[in-house]
PDB file of C-alpha atoms in Angstrom:
ATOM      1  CA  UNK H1433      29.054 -27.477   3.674  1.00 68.00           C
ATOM      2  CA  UNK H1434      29.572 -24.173   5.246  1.00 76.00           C
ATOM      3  CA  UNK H1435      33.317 -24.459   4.516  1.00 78.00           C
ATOM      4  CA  UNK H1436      33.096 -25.167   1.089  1.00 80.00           C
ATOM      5  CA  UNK H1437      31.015 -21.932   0.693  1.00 86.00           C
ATOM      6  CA  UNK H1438      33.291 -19.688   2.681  1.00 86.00           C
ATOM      7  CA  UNK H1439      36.270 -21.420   0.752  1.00 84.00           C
ATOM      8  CA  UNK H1440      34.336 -20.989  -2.562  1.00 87.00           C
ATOM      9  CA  UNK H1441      33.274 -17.002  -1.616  1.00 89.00           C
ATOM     10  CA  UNK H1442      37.325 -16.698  -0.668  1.00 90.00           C
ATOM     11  CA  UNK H1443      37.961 -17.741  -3.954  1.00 89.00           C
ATOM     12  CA  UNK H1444      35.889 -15.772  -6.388  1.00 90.00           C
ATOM     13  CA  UNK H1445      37.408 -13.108  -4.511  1.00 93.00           C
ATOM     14  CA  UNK H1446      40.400 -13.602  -4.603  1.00 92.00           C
ATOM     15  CA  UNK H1447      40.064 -14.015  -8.530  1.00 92.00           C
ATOM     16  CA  UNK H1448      37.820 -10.888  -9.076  1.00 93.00           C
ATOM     17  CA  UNK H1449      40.608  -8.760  -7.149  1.00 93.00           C
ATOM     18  CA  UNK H1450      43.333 -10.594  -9.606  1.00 92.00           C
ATOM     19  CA  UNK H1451      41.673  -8.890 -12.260  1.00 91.00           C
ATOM     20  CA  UNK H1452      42.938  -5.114 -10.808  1.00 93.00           C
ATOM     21  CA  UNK H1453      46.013  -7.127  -8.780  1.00 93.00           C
ATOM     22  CA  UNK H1454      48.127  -9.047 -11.844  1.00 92.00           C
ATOM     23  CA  UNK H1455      49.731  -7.185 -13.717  1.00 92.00           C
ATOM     24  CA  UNK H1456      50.464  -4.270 -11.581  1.00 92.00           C
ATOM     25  CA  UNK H1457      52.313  -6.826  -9.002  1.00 93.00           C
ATOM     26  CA  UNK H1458      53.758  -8.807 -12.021  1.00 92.00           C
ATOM     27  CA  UNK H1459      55.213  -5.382 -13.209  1.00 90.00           C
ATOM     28  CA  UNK H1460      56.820  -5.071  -8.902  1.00 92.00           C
ATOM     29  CA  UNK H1461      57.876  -8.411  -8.670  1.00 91.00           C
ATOM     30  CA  UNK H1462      60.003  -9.137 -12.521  1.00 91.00           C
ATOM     31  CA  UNK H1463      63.325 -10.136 -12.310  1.00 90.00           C
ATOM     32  CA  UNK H1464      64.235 -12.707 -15.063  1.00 87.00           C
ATOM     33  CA  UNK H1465      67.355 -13.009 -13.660  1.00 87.00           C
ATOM     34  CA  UNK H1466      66.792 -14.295 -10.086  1.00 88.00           C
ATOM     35  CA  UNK H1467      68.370 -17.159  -8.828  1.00 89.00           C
ATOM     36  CA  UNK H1468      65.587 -18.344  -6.979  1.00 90.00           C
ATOM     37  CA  UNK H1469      63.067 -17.988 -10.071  1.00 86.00           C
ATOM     38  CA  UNK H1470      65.219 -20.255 -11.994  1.00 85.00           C
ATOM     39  CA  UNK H1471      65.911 -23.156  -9.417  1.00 85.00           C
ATOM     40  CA  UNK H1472      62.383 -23.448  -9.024  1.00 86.00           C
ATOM     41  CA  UNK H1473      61.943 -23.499 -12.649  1.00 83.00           C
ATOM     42  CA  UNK H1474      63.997 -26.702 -13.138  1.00 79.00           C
ATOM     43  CA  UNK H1475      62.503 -27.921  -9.445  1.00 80.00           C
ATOM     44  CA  UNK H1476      59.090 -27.236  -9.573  1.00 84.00           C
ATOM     45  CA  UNK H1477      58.184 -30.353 -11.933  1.00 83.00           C
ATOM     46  CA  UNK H1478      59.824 -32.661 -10.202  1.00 82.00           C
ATOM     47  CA  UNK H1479      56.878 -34.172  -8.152  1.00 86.00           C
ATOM     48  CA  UNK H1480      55.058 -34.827 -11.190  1.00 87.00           C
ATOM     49  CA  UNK H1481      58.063 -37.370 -12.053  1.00 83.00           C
ATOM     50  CA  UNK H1482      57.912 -38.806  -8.947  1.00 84.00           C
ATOM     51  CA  UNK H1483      54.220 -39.082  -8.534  1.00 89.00           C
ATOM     52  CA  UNK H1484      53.270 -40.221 -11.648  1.00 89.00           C
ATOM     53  CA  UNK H1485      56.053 -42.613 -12.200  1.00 87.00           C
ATOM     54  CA  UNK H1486      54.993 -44.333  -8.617  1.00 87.00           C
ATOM     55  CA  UNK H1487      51.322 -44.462  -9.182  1.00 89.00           C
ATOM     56  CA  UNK H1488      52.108 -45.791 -12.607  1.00 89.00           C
ATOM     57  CA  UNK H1489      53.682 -48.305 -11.465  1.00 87.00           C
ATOM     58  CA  UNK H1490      51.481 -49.246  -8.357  1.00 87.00           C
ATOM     59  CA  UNK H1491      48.332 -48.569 -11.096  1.00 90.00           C
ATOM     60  CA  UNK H1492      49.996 -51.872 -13.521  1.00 88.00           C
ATOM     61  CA  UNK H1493      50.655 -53.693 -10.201  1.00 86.00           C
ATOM     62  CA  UNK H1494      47.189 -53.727  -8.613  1.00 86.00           C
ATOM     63  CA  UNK H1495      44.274 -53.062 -11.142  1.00 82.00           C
ATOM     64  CA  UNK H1496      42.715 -56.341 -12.778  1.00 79.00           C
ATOM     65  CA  UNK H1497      39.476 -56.779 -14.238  1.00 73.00           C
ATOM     66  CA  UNK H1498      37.600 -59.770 -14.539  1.00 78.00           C
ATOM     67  CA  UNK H1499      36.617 -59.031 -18.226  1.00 82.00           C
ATOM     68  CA  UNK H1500      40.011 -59.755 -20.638  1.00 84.00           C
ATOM     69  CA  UNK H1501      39.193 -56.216 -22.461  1.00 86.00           C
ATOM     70  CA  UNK H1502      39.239 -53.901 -19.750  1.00 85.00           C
ATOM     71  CA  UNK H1503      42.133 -55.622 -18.310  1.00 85.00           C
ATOM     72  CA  UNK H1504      43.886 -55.004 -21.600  1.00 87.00           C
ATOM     73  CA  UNK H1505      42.682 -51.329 -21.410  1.00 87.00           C
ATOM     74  CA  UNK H1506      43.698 -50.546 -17.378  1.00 87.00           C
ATOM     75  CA  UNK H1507      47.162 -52.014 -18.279  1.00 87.00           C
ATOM     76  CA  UNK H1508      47.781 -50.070 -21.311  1.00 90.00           C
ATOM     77  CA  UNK H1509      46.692 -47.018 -19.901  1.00 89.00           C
ATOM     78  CA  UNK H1510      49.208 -47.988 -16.926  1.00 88.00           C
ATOM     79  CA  UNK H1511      52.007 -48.076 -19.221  1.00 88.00           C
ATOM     80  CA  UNK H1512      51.090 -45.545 -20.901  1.00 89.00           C
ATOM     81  CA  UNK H1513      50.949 -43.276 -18.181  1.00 89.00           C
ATOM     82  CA  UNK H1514      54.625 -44.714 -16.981  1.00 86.00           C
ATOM     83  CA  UNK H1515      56.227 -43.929 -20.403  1.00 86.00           C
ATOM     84  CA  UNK H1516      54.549 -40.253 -20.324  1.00 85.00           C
ATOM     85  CA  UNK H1517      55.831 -39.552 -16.948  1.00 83.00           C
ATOM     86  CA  UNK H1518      58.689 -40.891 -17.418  1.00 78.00           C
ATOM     87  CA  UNK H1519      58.950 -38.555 -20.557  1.00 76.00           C
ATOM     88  CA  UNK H1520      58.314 -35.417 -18.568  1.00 71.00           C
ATOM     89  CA  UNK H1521      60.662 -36.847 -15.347  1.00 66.00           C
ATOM     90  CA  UNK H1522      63.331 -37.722 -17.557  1.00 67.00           C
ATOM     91  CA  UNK H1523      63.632 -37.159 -21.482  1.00 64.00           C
ATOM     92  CA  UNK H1524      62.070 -33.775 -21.232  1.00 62.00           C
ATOM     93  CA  UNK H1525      64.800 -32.531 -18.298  1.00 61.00           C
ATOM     94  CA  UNK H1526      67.475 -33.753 -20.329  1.00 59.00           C
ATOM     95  CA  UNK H1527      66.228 -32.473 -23.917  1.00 60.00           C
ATOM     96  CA  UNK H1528      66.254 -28.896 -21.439  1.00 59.00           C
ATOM     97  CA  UNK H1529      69.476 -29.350 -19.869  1.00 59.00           C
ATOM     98  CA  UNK H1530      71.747 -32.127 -21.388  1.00 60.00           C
ATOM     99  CA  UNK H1531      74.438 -31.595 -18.803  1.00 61.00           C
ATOM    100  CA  UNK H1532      72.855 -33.560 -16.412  1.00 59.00           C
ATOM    101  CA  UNK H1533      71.647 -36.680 -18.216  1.00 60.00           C
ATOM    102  CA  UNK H1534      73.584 -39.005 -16.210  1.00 64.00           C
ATOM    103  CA  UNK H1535      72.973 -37.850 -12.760  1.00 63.00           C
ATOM    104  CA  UNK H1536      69.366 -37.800 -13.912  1.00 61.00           C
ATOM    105  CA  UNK H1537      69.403 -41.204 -15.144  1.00 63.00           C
ATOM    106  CA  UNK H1538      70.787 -42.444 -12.271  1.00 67.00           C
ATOM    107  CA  UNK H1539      68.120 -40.821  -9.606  1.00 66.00           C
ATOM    108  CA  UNK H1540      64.977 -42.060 -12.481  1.00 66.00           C
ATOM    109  CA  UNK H1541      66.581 -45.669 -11.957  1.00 69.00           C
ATOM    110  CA  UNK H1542      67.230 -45.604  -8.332  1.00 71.00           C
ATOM    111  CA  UNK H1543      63.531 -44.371  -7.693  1.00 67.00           C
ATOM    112  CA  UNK H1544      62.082 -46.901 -10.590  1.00 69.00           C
ATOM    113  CA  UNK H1545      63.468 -49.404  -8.142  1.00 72.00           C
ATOM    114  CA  UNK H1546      62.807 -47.377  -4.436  1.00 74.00           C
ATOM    115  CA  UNK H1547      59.076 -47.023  -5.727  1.00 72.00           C
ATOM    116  CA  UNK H1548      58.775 -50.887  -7.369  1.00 74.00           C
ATOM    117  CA  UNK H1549      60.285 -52.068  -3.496  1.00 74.00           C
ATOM    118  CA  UNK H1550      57.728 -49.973  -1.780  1.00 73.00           C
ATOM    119  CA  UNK H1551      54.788 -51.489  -3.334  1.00 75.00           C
ATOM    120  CA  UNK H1552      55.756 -54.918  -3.218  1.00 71.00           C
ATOM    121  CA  UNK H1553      55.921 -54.507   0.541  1.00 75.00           C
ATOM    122  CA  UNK H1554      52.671 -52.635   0.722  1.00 78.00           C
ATOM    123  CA  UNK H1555      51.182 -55.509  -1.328  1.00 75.00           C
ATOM    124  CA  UNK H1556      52.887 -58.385   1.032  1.00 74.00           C
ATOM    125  CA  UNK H1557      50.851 -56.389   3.629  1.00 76.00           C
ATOM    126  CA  UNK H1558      47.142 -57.038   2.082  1.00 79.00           C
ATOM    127  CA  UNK H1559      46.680 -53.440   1.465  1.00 81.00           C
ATOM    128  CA  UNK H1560      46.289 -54.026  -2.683  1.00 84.00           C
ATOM    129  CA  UNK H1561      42.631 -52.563  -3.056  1.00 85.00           C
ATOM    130  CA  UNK H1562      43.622 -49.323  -0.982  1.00 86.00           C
ATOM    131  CA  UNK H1563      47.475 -48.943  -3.248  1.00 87.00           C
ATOM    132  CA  UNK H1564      44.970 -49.271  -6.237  1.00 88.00           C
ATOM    133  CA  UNK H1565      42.992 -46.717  -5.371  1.00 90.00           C
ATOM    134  CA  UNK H1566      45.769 -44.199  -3.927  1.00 91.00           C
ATOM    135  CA  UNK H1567      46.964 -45.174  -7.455  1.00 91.00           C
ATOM    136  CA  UNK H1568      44.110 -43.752  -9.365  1.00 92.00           C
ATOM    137  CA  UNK H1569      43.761 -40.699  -7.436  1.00 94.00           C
ATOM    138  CA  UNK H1570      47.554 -39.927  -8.213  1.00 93.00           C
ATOM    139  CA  UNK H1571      47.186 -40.791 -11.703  1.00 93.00           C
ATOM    140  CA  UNK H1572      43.640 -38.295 -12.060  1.00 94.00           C
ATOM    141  CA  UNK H1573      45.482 -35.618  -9.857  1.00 95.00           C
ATOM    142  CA  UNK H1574      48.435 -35.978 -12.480  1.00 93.00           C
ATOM    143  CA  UNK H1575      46.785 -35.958 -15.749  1.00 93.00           C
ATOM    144  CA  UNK H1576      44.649 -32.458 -14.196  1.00 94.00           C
ATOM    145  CA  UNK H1577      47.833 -31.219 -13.856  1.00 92.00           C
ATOM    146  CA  UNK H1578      49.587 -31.512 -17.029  1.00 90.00           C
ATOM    147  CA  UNK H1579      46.885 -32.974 -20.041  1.00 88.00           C
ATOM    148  CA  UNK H1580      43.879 -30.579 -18.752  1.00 92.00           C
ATOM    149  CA  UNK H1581      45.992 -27.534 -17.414  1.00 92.00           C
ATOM    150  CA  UNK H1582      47.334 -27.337 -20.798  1.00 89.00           C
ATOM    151  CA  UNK H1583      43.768 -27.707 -22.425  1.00 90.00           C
ATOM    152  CA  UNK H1584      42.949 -25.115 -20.511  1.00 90.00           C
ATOM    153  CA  UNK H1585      45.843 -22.832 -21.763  1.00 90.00           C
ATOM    154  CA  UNK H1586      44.670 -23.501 -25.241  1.00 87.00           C
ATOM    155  CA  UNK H1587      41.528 -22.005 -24.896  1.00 87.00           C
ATOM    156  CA  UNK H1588      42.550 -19.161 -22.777  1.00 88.00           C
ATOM    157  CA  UNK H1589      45.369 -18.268 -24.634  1.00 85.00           C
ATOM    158  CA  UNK H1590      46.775 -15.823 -22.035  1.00 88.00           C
ATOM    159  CA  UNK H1591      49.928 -13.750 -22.838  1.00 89.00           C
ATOM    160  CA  UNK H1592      52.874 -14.402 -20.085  1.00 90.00           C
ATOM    161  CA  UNK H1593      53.755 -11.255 -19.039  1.00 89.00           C
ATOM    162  CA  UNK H1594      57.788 -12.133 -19.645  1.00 86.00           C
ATOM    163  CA  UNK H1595      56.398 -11.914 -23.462  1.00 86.00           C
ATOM    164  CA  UNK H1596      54.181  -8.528 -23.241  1.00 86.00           C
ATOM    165  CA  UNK H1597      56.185  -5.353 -25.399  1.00 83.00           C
ATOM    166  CA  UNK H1598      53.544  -3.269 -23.932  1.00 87.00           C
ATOM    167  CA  UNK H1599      51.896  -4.535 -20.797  1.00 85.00           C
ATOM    168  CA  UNK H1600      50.114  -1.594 -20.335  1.00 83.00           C
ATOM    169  CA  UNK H1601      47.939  -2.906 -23.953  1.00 84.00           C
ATOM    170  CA  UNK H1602      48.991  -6.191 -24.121  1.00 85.00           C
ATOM    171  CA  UNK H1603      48.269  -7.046 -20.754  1.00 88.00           C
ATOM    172  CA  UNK H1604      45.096  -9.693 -20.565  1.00 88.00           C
ATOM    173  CA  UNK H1605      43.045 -10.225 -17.531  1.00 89.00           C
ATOM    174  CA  UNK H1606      41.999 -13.853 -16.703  1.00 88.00           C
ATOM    175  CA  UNK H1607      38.386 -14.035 -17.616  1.00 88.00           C
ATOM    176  CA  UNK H1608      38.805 -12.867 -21.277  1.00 86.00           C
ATOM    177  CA  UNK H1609      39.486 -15.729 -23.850  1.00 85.00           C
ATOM    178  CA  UNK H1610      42.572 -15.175 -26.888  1.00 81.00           C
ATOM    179  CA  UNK H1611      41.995 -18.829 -28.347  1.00 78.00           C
ATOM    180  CA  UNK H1612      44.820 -20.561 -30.137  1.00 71.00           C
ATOM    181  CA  UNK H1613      47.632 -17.782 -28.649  1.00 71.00           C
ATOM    182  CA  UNK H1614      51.176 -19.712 -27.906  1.00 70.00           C
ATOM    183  CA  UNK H1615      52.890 -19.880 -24.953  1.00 73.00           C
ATOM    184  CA  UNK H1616      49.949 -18.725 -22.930  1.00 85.00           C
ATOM    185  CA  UNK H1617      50.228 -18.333 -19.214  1.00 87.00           C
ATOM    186  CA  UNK H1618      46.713 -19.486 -17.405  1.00 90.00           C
ATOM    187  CA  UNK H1619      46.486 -21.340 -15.498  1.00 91.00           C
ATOM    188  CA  UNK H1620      50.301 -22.087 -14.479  1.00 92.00           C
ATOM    189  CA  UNK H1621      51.422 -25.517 -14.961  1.00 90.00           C
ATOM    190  CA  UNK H1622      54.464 -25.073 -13.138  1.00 90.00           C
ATOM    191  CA  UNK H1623      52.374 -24.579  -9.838  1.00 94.00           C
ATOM    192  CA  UNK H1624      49.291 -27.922 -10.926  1.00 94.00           C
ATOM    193  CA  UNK H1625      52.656 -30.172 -10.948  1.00 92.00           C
ATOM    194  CA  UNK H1626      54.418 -28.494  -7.890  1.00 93.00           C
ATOM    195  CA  UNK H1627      50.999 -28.846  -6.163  1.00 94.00           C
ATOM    196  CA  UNK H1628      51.433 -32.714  -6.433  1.00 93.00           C
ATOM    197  CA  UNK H1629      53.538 -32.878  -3.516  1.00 91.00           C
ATOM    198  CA  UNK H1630      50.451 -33.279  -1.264  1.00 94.00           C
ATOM    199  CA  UNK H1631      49.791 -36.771  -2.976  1.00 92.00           C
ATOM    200  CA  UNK H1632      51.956 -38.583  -0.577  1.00 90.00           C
ATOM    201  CA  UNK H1633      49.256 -37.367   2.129  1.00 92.00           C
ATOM    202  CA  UNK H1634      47.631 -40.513   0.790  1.00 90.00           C
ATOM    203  CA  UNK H1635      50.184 -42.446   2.335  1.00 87.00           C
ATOM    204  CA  UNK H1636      48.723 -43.253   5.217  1.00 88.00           C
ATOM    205  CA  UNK H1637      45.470 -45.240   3.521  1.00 87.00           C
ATOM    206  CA  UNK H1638      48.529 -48.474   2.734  1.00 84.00           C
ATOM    207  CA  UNK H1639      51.116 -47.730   5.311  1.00 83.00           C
ATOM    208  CA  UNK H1640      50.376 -47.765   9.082  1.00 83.00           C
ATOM    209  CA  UNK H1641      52.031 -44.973  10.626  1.00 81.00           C
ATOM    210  CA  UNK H1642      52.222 -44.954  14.156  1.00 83.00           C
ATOM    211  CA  UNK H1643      51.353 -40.980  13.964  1.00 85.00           C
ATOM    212  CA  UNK H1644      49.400 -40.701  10.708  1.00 84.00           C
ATOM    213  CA  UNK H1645      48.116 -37.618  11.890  1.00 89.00           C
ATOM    214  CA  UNK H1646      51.568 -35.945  12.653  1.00 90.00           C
ATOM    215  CA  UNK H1647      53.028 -37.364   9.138  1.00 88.00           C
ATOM    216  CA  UNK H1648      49.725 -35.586   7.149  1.00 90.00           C
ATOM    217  CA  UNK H1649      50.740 -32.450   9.047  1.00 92.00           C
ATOM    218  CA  UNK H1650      54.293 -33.112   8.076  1.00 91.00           C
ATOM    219  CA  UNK H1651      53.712 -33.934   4.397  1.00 90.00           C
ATOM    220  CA  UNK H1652      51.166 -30.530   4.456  1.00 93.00           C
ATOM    221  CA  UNK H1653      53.627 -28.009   5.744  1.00 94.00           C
ATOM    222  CA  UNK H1654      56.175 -29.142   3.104  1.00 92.00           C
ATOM    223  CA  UNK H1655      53.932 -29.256   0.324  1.00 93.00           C
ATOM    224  CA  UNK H1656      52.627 -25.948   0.495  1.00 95.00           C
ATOM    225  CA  UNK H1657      56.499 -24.423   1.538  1.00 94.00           C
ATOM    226  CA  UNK H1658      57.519 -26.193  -1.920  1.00 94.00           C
ATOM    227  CA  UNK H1659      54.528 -25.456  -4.131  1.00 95.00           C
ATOM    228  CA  UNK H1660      53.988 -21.746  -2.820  1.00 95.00           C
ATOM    229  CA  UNK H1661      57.934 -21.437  -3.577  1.00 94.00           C
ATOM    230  CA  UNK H1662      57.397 -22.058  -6.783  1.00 94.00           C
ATOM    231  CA  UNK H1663      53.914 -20.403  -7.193  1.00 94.00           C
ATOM    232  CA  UNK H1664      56.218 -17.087  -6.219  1.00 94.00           C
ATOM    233  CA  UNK H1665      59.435 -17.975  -9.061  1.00 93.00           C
ATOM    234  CA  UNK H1666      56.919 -18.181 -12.017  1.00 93.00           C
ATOM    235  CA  UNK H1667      55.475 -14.317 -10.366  1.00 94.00           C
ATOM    236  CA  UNK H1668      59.207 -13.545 -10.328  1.00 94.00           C
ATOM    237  CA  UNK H1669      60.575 -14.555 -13.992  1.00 91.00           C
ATOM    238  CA  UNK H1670      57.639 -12.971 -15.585  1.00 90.00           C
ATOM    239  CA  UNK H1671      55.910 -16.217 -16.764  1.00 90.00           C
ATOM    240  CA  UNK H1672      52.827 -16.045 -14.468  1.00 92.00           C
ATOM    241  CA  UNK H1673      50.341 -13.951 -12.712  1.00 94.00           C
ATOM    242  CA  UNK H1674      49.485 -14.120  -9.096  1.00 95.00           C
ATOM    243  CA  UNK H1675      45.463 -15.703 -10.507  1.00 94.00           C
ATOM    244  CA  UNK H1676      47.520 -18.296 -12.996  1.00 95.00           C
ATOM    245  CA  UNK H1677      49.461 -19.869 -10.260  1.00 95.00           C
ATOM    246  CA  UNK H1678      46.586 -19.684  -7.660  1.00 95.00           C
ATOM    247  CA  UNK H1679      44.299 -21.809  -9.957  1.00 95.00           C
ATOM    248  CA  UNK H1680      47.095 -23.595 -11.761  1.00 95.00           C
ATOM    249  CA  UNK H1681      48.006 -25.159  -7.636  1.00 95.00           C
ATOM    250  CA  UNK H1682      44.287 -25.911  -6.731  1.00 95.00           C
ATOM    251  CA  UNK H1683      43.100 -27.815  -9.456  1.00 95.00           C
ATOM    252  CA  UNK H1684      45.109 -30.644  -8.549  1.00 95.00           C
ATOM    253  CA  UNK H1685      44.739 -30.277  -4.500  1.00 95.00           C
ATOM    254  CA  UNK H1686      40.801 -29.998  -4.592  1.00 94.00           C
ATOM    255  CA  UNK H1687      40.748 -32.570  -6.820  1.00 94.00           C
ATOM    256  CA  UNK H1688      43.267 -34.955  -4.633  1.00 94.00           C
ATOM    257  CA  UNK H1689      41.195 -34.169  -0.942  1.00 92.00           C
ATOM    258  CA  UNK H1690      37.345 -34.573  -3.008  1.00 92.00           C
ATOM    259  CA  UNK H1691      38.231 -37.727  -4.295  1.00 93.00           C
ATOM    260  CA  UNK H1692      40.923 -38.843  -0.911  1.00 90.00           C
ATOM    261  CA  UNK H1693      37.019 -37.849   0.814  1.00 88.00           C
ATOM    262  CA  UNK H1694      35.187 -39.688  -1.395  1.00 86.00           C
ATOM    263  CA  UNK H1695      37.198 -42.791  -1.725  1.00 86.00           C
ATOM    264  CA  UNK H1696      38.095 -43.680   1.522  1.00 83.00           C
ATOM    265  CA  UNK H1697      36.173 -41.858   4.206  1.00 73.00           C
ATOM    266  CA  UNK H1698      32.435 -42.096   2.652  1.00 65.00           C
TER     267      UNK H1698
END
């Protein structure tokens, strides 16, 4: 309890020093033309495609219901969910850079297959209940990151700053609402779906590591490496401030460790 309220306090103060912080460092830091801004740009999705195509899949594998409706219902929403991953891993990379369709196609195949293997065996091992939940949690932690994140950016209607031909009236602080503006920046989306790289943390509920404890640490230092890489590219190309990509990451990763908690250690 007394972390949550030191972690909570750190928080709201972090975002209350955003408001004099943002655009002041997102005037230092603009380069549209970096390198590194733009790998992570075309990067930073890419563990939503993996994620959500996996948990998709191990979601239409494992759930049943014993009523015929709601068995119709999990498995729709299953495919569902693999088709709109799918569309965001695949169609929407190649609609944003054609070049690449076949190599792309190739690695969405190869994983479809990697990812259908990998279940089977963690089914053959009696761990079905624990895949279905690890499957829900990925699938929540997903749609936070992509459906509600861009709710969210609806309402706020944030300018980026990349957009801004006078950020010194343009500029918009976090807390004040501009409902219905395009293109807005809060929270970042880019950072929610680079943020699901700590899913695979729930790993170790359906496969028995012989150091689960070393693999978490593992799977925690690269996660935050990759998703604080590209919580710094969107601050670099203009299209974020530091408070968009700081709540855009967490919403996802306090969502994934409350329910990981709640699931399986309550």
């Amino acid at each position: 309890m007394k972390k949550r309220i030191i972690y909570l306090t750190l928080f709201i103060a972090i975002m209350i020093a955003c408001i004099w912080i943002d655009l002041p460092f997102a005037q230092w830091i603009y380069n549209p033309d970096s390198q590194f801004g733009q790998f992570f740009a075309v990067t930073g999705t890419f563990p939503l495609a993996v994620i959500g195509i996996w948990c998709s899949i191990a979601f239409v594998v494992t759930i049943r219901a014993q009523n015929l409706f709601w068995n119709i219902v999990y498995h729709l929403f299953g495919y569902y969910s693999l088709i709109h991953y799918y569309h965001y891993g695949y169609i929407k990379v190649i609609h944003d850079y054609p070049d690449n369709m076949w190599m792309v196609g190739f690695i969405t195949v190869l994983m479809s297959l990697l990812f259908m293997f990998m279940i089977y065996k963690i089914i053959k091992k009696g761990k079905t209940l624990e895949l279905a939940c690890v499957s829900i949690i990925g699938l929540f932690c997903c749609y936070l990151a992509v459906d509600v994140v861009n709710l969210i950016k609806v309402l706020t209607g944030r300018p980026r700053f990349c957009t801004l031909a006078n950020p010194a009236t343009d500029f918009i602080p976090w807390y004040v609402f501009n409902f219905g503006f395009p293109n807005t920046s809060f929270p970042s989306g880019h950072s929610a779906q680079a943020a699901l790289s700590f899913v695979p943390i729930l790993l170790t509920h359906v496969i028995n590591f012989k150091k689960p404890e070393t693999y978490r640490t593992a799977v925690t230092i690269g996660a935050s490496i990759f998703t604080l890489c590209v919580m710094v590219s969107r601050l670099i190309i203009g299209k974020h401030y530091i408070s968009d990509v700081i709540v855009g990451a967490l919403i996802p990763i306090v969502a994934l460790f409350w329910l990981e908690n709640y699931i399986f250690f309550k």
